[in-house]
Amino acid sequence: MAQTGETDGPLFYQTRANLPMVDRGEGVWLWTTDGRRVLDGCSGAVVANLGHGHPRVLEAMRTQAERVTFAYRTQFENGPAVELGHKLAGQLSQGLDRTFLVSGGSEAVETAIKLARSYHAARGDEARYRIVSRFPSYHGSTLGALAATGYRPLTDGYAPMMVEQNHVSAPTCYRCPFGLSYPSCELACATDLERTLEALDPSTVAAFLLEPIGGASTGAIVPPDGYFATITEIARRHGILTIYDEVMTGAGRTGAFAAYQHWEGEAAPDVLALSKGLGAGYTPLGAVVTRGEVADTVLDAGAFPHGFSYAGNPLSAAVGVAVLDVLEGEGLVARAAELGERLGAGLRELADRHPFVGDVRGKGLLWGLEFVADPATRTPYAFDLDVARRVTVAAAEEDLLIYPRRGGGGLMGDHVLVAPPLVTRDDELDELLARLDRALARSEAALASVA
Ligand SMILES: Cc1ncc(COP(=O)(O)O)c(C=O)c1O
């Protein structure tokens, strides 16, 4: 991919970067202004679940834009927002049927943690304010969601500004923080929640916040059997809510509408945060869905003093409705499950051929590859080699997008996410694997000469 952007232009984000200039998108493909055709193997930031330029979503946007784009939620109700609330309730289970709309993932997590606090306060349980989350994890960039996040390069610099939150170990089985292995570990990562609650005084804890299948910070970890039953029992016994951060995993990404549904009956979210795939890259959109009892308890006690100007705007809501219609109409959740099996098998084959891929994990169309200098000991590469970034650059040279992150909460190791749109065709998946194969081969060879 040619680098055609400006380094000293009018915009700035995380770092100086000389990025290719995007021109247009269609399906799984993005074109640059200099004519390269790039395969979107990670749906941007695991956002573009329906691919680019889906005609049904574009049509819904046009129709709604011509009618009304904005009507403020304290002044008007609007049809698309109500319809989106009904549709989300129809997709979910366990009484998750009341929705608070927002405009992104960080906003969704902020809303969820404030809702948990408000719920306990409304019941007269003012002492509960702490959030327990996991390390590593990613929950967003705003200070509340960041305080719950377990990813040190993003959190350390802002630590003095944040309310200190508390972390238990994420189920990173390939690198068990307790040095154990499943099943003889007896789910030490799940029972860690009990120990942490006892140490904090459980009567001060409002909620346990978790990504049911890991996202960028862990490289798509899937918890072992029994994990959800254990954390659900502990949370219930101590009267704390569970918040499932499905910002990345929701809207069909893992082969179920929400990832918790893979463990229906054991995983029991009180509050669910959705975003990314819900707007699918067509509009900034997020949602917090909870049980009627939680919403009513808060509202009956007075109010939920929280909100965002763009929350529930009719244009974004109409996009959400269209996205859910396409997911349903095209059977894309089942397609994610089916194609995910093929993608997982293909990635495992690549790992067999490229030994520096130490672990392949994931579900549906959310997969992580972890890189190791020594597969036998699982020793990571030296930090400065920035291996995930190198592999991502090699993939970009093949006109393939993948998504890199450091491991160990940002402190050691490397992984990438492979998460193509749910509309990916079989031949496009083959093309993705072929390009990744070449990128892995070149990266591995280059590392052999420097590592
Ligand atoms: C699990 C999870 N939660 C929250 C967020 C924050 O979402 P946003 O970037 O839309 O604010 C992300 C984004 O990557 C995420 O993956």
XYZ file of N, CA and C in Angstrom, residues 180-350:
513
model
N -0.534 -22.296 35.576
C -1.286 -23.556 35.624
C -1.807 -23.896 34.240
N -2.430 -25.078 34.112
C -3.101 -25.373 32.846
C -4.466 -26.009 33.125
N -5.369 -25.828 32.145
C -6.740 -26.300 32.280
C -6.782 -27.798 32.013
N -7.535 -28.608 32.709
C -8.481 -28.246 33.774
C -7.918 -28.320 35.195
N -6.621 -28.755 35.335
C -6.138 -28.913 36.711
C -6.017 -27.559 37.432
N -6.073 -26.471 36.681
C -6.039 -25.133 37.295
C -7.270 -24.870 38.159
N -8.332 -25.657 37.940
C -9.601 -25.433 38.639
C -10.065 -23.981 38.509
N -9.837 -23.438 37.314
C -10.336 -22.097 36.965
C -9.850 -21.031 37.952
N -8.543 -21.053 38.198
C -7.976 -20.079 39.139
C -8.275 -18.639 38.719
N -8.365 -18.410 37.395
C -8.638 -17.038 36.923
C -10.054 -16.607 37.290
N -10.991 -17.555 37.305
C -12.372 -17.209 37.664
C -12.515 -17.046 39.177
N -11.875 -17.942 39.939
C -12.005 -17.835 41.397
C -11.177 -16.665 41.942
N -10.285 -16.128 41.112
C -9.555 -14.903 41.462
C -10.549 -13.777 41.784
N -11.716 -13.820 41.151
C -12.738 -12.797 41.414
C -13.158 -12.837 42.889
N -13.336 -14.052 43.405
C -13.736 -14.201 44.818
C -12.681 -13.579 45.745
N -11.418 -13.928 45.497
C -10.336 -13.425 46.349
C -10.277 -11.905 46.289
N -10.418 -11.368 45.073
C -10.324 -9.910 44.919
C -11.483 -9.218 45.625
N -12.664 -9.778 45.506
C -13.828 -9.166 46.172
C -13.629 -9.175 47.682
N -13.164 -10.292 48.196
C -12.959 -10.375 49.653
C -11.938 -9.341 50.107
N -10.868 -9.178 49.303
C -9.826 -8.219 49.683
C -10.347 -6.782 49.667
N -11.297 -6.512 48.768
C -11.794 -5.132 48.628
C -12.904 -4.801 49.613
N -13.575 -5.842 50.094
C -14.862 -5.769 50.790
C -15.962 -5.749 49.718
N -16.568 -6.912 49.485
C -17.526 -7.041 48.369
C -18.697 -6.079 48.461
N -19.000 -5.577 49.651
C -20.162 -4.683 49.766
C -19.861 -3.288 49.208
N -18.607 -3.071 48.733
C -18.281 -1.788 48.095
C -18.224 -1.922 46.576
N -18.476 -3.115 46.055
C -18.302 -3.349 44.613
C -19.646 -3.267 43.890
N -19.679 -2.464 42.819
C -20.914 -2.299 42.042
C -21.028 -3.336 40.939
N -19.905 -3.622 40.256
C -20.017 -4.488 39.069
C -18.696 -5.141 38.708
N -18.816 -6.282 38.040
C -17.679 -6.955 37.401
C -17.842 -6.741 35.902
N -16.814 -6.176 35.284
C -16.847 -5.798 33.870
C -15.907 -6.717 33.088
N -16.415 -7.343 32.028
C -15.561 -8.282 31.286
C -15.933 -8.334 29.810
N -14.929 -8.660 28.991
C -15.160 -8.974 27.577
C -15.336 -10.496 27.507
N -16.538 -10.997 27.163
C -16.764 -12.446 27.227
C -15.842 -13.244 26.309
N -15.551 -12.700 25.122
C -14.436 -13.201 24.309
C -13.521 -11.998 24.155
N -12.241 -12.213 24.364
C -11.319 -11.077 24.420
C -11.237 -10.328 23.099
N -10.885 -9.059 23.201
C -10.722 -8.233 22.006
C -9.259 -7.991 21.713
N -8.939 -6.741 21.390
C -7.593 -6.415 20.932
C -6.540 -6.674 22.010
N -6.841 -6.377 23.265
C -5.797 -6.431 24.288
C -5.344 -7.859 24.591
N -6.218 -8.837 24.380
C -5.817 -10.230 24.656
C -5.690 -11.068 23.394
N -6.083 -10.519 22.250
C -5.996 -11.301 21.017
C -6.999 -12.427 20.988
N -8.278 -12.088 21.262
C -9.405 -13.018 21.055
C -9.370 -14.255 21.950
N -9.038 -14.082 23.218
C -9.067 -15.252 24.118
C -10.508 -15.727 24.323
N -10.655 -17.045 24.358
C -11.965 -17.658 24.619
C -11.854 -18.364 25.970
N -12.699 -18.002 26.953
C -12.557 -18.596 28.289
C -12.816 -20.099 28.268
N -12.183 -20.839 29.175
C -12.387 -22.290 29.228
C -13.768 -22.637 29.780
N -14.200 -23.874 29.536
C -15.494 -24.342 30.055
C -15.565 -24.131 31.560
N -16.692 -23.682 32.022
C -16.893 -23.504 33.459
C -16.620 -22.091 33.935
N -15.924 -21.306 33.105
C -15.548 -19.950 33.525
C -16.782 -19.115 33.865
N -17.757 -19.133 32.939
C -18.900 -18.234 33.134
C -19.768 -18.671 34.310
N -19.961 -19.985 34.455
C -20.769 -20.455 35.590
C -20.130 -19.996 36.903
N -18.805 -20.041 36.956
C -18.105 -19.669 38.197
C -18.244 -18.176 38.484
N -17.988 -17.339 37.476
C -18.049 -15.896 37.773
C -19.489 -15.442 38.028
N -20.444 -16.086 37.354
C -21.847 -15.713 37.580
C -22.242 -16.024 39.024
N -21.849 -17.206 39.480
C -22.209 -17.597 40.864
C -21.567 -16.641 41.869
N -20.301 -16.289 41.652
C -19.608 -15.404 42.605
C -20.263 -14.016 42.607
N -20.517 -13.498 41.412
C -21.101 -12.151 41.321
C -22.471 -12.117 41.991
N -23.290 -13.124 41.726
C -24.647 -13.144 42.308
C -24.582 -13.234 43.821
N -23.705 -14.103 44.305
C -23.623 -14.312 45.772
C -23.244 -13.021 46.480
N -22.430 -12.191 45.805
C -22.007 -10.942 46.443
C -22.867 -9.747 46.041
N -23.927 -9.990 45.284
C -24.854 -8.906 44.944
C -24.278 -7.881 43.989
N -23.284 -8.290 43.169
C -22.737 -7.325 42.209
C -23.273 -7.625 40.805
N -23.387 -6.578 40.005
C -23.870 -6.746 38.632
C -22.722 -7.216 37.742
N -23.071 -7.910 36.657
C -22.053 -8.232 35.659
C -22.323 -7.400 34.407
N -21.288 -6.713 33.951
C -21.375 -5.912 32.726
C -20.551 -6.634 31.664
N -21.197 -7.054 30.607
C -20.494 -7.712 29.504
C -20.181 -6.652 28.450
N -18.886 -6.394 28.255
C -18.461 -5.442 27.227
C -18.407 -6.198 25.901
N -19.483 -6.055 25.133
C -19.570 -6.722 23.823
C -19.460 -5.695 22.704
N -18.695 -4.632 23.000
C -18.480 -3.588 21.993
C -17.879 -4.199 20.729
N -16.913 -5.104 20.907
C -16.286 -5.733 19.743
C -16.994 -7.035 19.358
N -17.444 -7.799 20.350
C -17.948 -9.148 20.062
C -19.423 -9.164 19.661
N -20.145 -8.054 19.928
C -21.584 -8.044 19.661
C -21.906 -7.913 18.180
N -23.212 -7.946 17.887
C -23.723 -7.781 16.523
C -23.211 -8.866 15.570
N -23.106 -10.073 16.097
C -22.866 -11.238 15.238
C -21.426 -11.627 15.034
N -20.491 -10.834 15.479
C -19.069 -11.032 15.174
C -18.558 -12.445 15.469
N -19.000 -13.036 16.603
C -18.413 -14.336 16.985
C -19.283 -15.533 16.597
N -20.330 -15.281 15.792
C -21.188 -16.399 15.383
C -22.403 -16.583 16.271
N -22.626 -15.659 17.173
C -23.888 -15.545 17.938
C -24.170 -14.048 17.939
N -25.431 -13.635 18.134
C -25.644 -12.188 18.094
C -24.773 -11.495 19.142
N -24.805 -12.022 20.382
C -23.880 -11.549 21.427
C -23.061 -12.754 21.873
N -21.798 -12.517 22.208
C -20.913 -13.653 22.522
C -21.392 -14.431 23.742
N -22.030 -13.739 24.708
C -22.464 -14.458 25.915
C -23.421 -15.595 25.564
N -24.107 -15.474 24.397
C -25.103 -16.483 24.021
C -24.474 -17.841 23.696
N -23.149 -17.872 23.477
C -22.473 -19.174 23.324
C -22.530 -19.956 24.639
N -22.705 -19.250 25.747
C -22.719 -19.909 27.068
C -24.045 -19.614 27.781
N -25.108 -19.555 26.988
C -26.439 -19.240 27.521
C -26.737 -20.121 28.728
N -27.200 -19.512 29.798
C -27.489 -20.292 31.008
C -26.378 -20.174 32.041
N -25.127 -20.052 31.555
C -24.002 -19.879 32.495
C -23.558 -18.422 32.528
N -23.504 -17.807 31.357
C -23.174 -16.377 31.280
C -24.473 -15.601 31.474
N -24.476 -14.681 32.426
C -25.733 -14.004 32.779
C -25.498 -12.499 32.913
N -25.419 -11.788 31.776
C -25.161 -10.350 31.865
C -26.343 -9.597 32.475
N -26.042 -8.658 33.361
C -27.080 -7.731 33.833
C -27.121 -6.511 32.919
N -25.959 -6.186 32.363
C -25.841 -5.027 31.486
C -24.925 -5.433 30.336
N -25.306 -5.046 29.120
C -24.530 -5.400 27.928
C -24.152 -4.112 27.196
N -22.874 -3.967 26.832
C -22.437 -2.793 26.055
C -22.150 -3.231 24.627
N -22.761 -2.544 23.666
C -22.571 -2.853 22.241
C -22.097 -1.600 21.520
N -21.344 -1.780 20.428
C -21.067 -0.620 19.562
C -20.574 -1.122 18.210
N -19.313 -0.926 17.931
C -18.665 -1.274 16.663
C -19.604 -1.852 15.575
N -19.903 -3.139 15.633
C -20.675 -3.792 14.577
C -22.123 -3.343 14.515
N -22.592 -2.647 15.543
C -23.985 -2.194 15.550
C -24.172 -1.047 14.548
N -23.216 -0.148 14.502
C -23.219 0.896 13.468
C -22.489 0.426 12.220
N -21.661 -0.612 12.403
C -20.960 -1.313 11.314
C -20.143 -0.375 10.417
N -19.737 0.765 10.961
C -18.928 1.690 10.177
C -19.754 2.675 9.370
N -21.084 2.574 9.461
C -21.936 3.490 8.697
C -22.274 4.739 9.504
N -22.195 4.617 10.832
C -22.457 5.766 11.705
C -21.880 5.457 13.081
N -21.504 6.479 13.844
C -21.111 6.212 15.236
C -22.351 5.809 16.029
N -22.333 4.621 16.611
C -23.519 4.119 17.322
C -23.090 3.119 18.394
N -23.755 3.185 19.521
C -23.540 2.196 20.571
C -24.825 2.037 21.359
N -24.869 1.010 22.189
C -26.082 0.774 22.982
C -25.701 0.071 24.276
N -26.426 0.428 25.331
C -26.329 -0.313 26.587
C -27.686 -0.952 26.799
N -27.690 -2.259 26.955
C -28.959 -2.968 27.116
C -28.966 -3.619 28.497
N -30.081 -3.460 29.198
C -30.164 -4.035 30.537
C -31.548 -4.621 30.762
N -31.715 -5.229 31.938
C -33.023 -5.779 32.297
C -33.947 -4.650 32.753
N -35.248 -4.841 32.572
C -36.226 -3.850 32.988
C -36.085 -3.492 34.451
N -35.764 -4.479 35.256
C -35.671 -4.230 36.704
C -34.558 -3.228 37.016
N -33.438 -3.303 36.281
C -32.322 -2.375 36.519
C -32.735 -0.965 36.093
N -33.260 -0.845 34.867
C -33.654 0.488 34.368
C -34.744 1.084 35.251
N -35.736 0.274 35.607
C -36.862 0.805 36.396
C -36.433 1.214 37.797
N -35.545 0.445 38.389
C -35.077 0.797 39.742
C -34.434 2.182 39.722
N -33.609 2.420 38.693
C -32.915 3.713 38.593
C -33.922 4.828 38.311
N -34.795 4.611 37.354
C -35.740 5.681 36.974
C -36.751 5.943 38.096
N -37.186 4.891 38.769
C -38.174 5.068 39.838
C -37.590 5.850 41.017
N -36.259 5.785 41.159
C -35.637 6.515 42.275
C -35.433 7.988 41.940
N -35.740 8.395 40.719
C -35.587 9.802 40.351
C -35.188 9.942 38.904
N -33.920 9.693 38.617
C -33.445 9.881 37.246
C -32.116 9.162 37.081
N -31.692 8.958 35.837
C -30.329 8.518 35.528
C -29.615 9.753 34.975
N -28.873 10.467 35.805
C -28.308 11.756 35.380
C -27.095 11.579 34.475
N -27.339 11.293 33.222
C -26.268 10.876 32.311
C -26.784 10.993 30.884
N -25.942 11.358 29.948
C -26.404 11.374 28.559
C -25.419 12.077 27.641
N -25.652 11.931 26.341
C -24.791 12.522 25.316
C -25.683 13.171 24.262
N -25.243 14.291 23.685
C -26.091 15.053 22.754
C -26.587 14.211 21.579
N -25.710 13.340 21.072
C -26.078 12.593 19.869
C -26.820 11.287 20.175
N -26.997 10.993 21.468
C -27.594 9.698 21.842
C -28.990 9.547 21.253
N -29.215 8.451 20.577
C -30.554 8.136 20.065
C -30.986 8.996 18.897
N -30.026 9.647 18.219
C -30.449 10.481 17.076
C -31.034 9.582 15.979
N -32.052 10.089 15.272
C -32.787 9.227 14.333
C -31.944 8.683 13.188
N -30.961 9.434 12.736
C -30.156 8.944 11.610
C -29.326 7.725 12.032
N -28.632 7.841 13.171
C -27.827 6.700 13.642
C -28.717 5.516 13.980
N -29.870 5.795 14.597
C -30.772 4.701 14.958
C -31.266 3.979 13.708
N -31.563 4.745 12.650
C -32.029 4.124 11.405
C -30.936 3.222 10.821
N -29.680 3.643 10.968
C -28.578 2.785 10.519
C -28.566 1.497 11.334
N -28.721 1.631 12.656
C -28.736 0.443 13.517
C -29.837 -0.532 13.108
N -30.999 0.001 12.826
C -32.120 -0.858 12.397
C -31.758 -1.567 11.084
N -31.195 -0.800 10.144
C -30.833 -1.388 8.846
C -29.756 -2.461 9.012
N -28.783 -2.196 9.891
C -27.717 -3.186 10.123
C -28.324 -4.484 10.662
N -29.242 -4.362 11.629
C -29.854 -5.574 12.196
C -30.712 -6.289 11.152
N -31.389 -5.515 10.294
C -32.171 -6.125 9.211
C -31.271 -6.918 8.263
N -30.114 -6.340 7.930
C -29.198 -7.036 7.015
C -28.629 -8.290 7.689
N -28.243 -8.151 8.957
C -27.709 -9.323 9.687
C -28.703 -10.472 9.622
N -29.983 -10.131 9.860
C -31.020 -11.150 9.894
C -31.344 -11.645 8.477
N -31.600 -10.668 7.583
C -32.037 -11.008 6.230
C -31.013 -11.835 5.473
N -29.740 -11.593 5.704
C -28.689 -12.319 4.970
C -28.098 -13.470 5.791
N -28.687 -13.733 6.944
C -28.209 -14.862 7.773
C -26.744 -14.717 8.156
N -26.318 -13.497 8.478
C -24.877 -13.264 8.646
C -24.318 -13.780 9.965
N -25.177 -13.945 10.967
C -24.649 -14.470 12.235
C -24.258 -15.942 12.035
N -25.139 -16.685 11.366
C -24.811 -18.091 11.065
C -23.614 -18.149 10.112
N -23.561 -17.212 9.176
C -22.440 -17.169 8.236
C -21.110 -16.923 8.987
N -21.148 -16.065 10.007
C -19.925 -15.808 10.800
C -19.466 -17.097 11.479
N -20.433 -17.881 11.976
C -20.062 -19.143 12.646
C -19.439 -20.112 11.637
N -20.075 -20.223 10.469
C -19.630 -21.190 9.458
C -18.279 -20.772 8.853
N -18.205 -19.507 8.462
C -16.955 -19.021 7.859
C -15.828 -19.007 8.900
N -16.213 -18.776 10.159
C -15.231 -18.762 11.248
C -14.537 -20.103 11.392
N -15.283 -21.198 11.179
C -14.666 -22.533 11.245
C -13.580 -22.647 10.182
N -13.896 -22.168 8.989
C -12.917 -22.229 7.881
C -11.726 -21.328 8.163
N -12.021 -20.121 8.697
C -10.925 -19.190 8.981
C -10.020 -19.780 10.066
N -10.621 -20.327 11.121
C -9.826 -20.921 12.199
C -8.937 -22.045 11.673
N -9.521 -22.911 10.831
C -8.741 -24.027 10.274
C -7.601 -23.491 9.408
N -7.910 -22.469 8.608
C -6.884 -21.884 7.731
C -5.753 -21.254 8.541
N -6.101 -20.585 9.628
C -5.072 -19.935 10.454
C -4.213 -20.990 11.162
N -4.846 -22.084 11.581
C -4.063 -23.149 12.240
C -3.075 -23.774 11.252
N -3.519 -23.902 10.012
C -2.610 -24.417 8.978
C -1.422 -23.464 8.795
N -1.706 -22.168 8.787
C -0.614 -21.191 8.664
C 0.338 -21.310 9.853
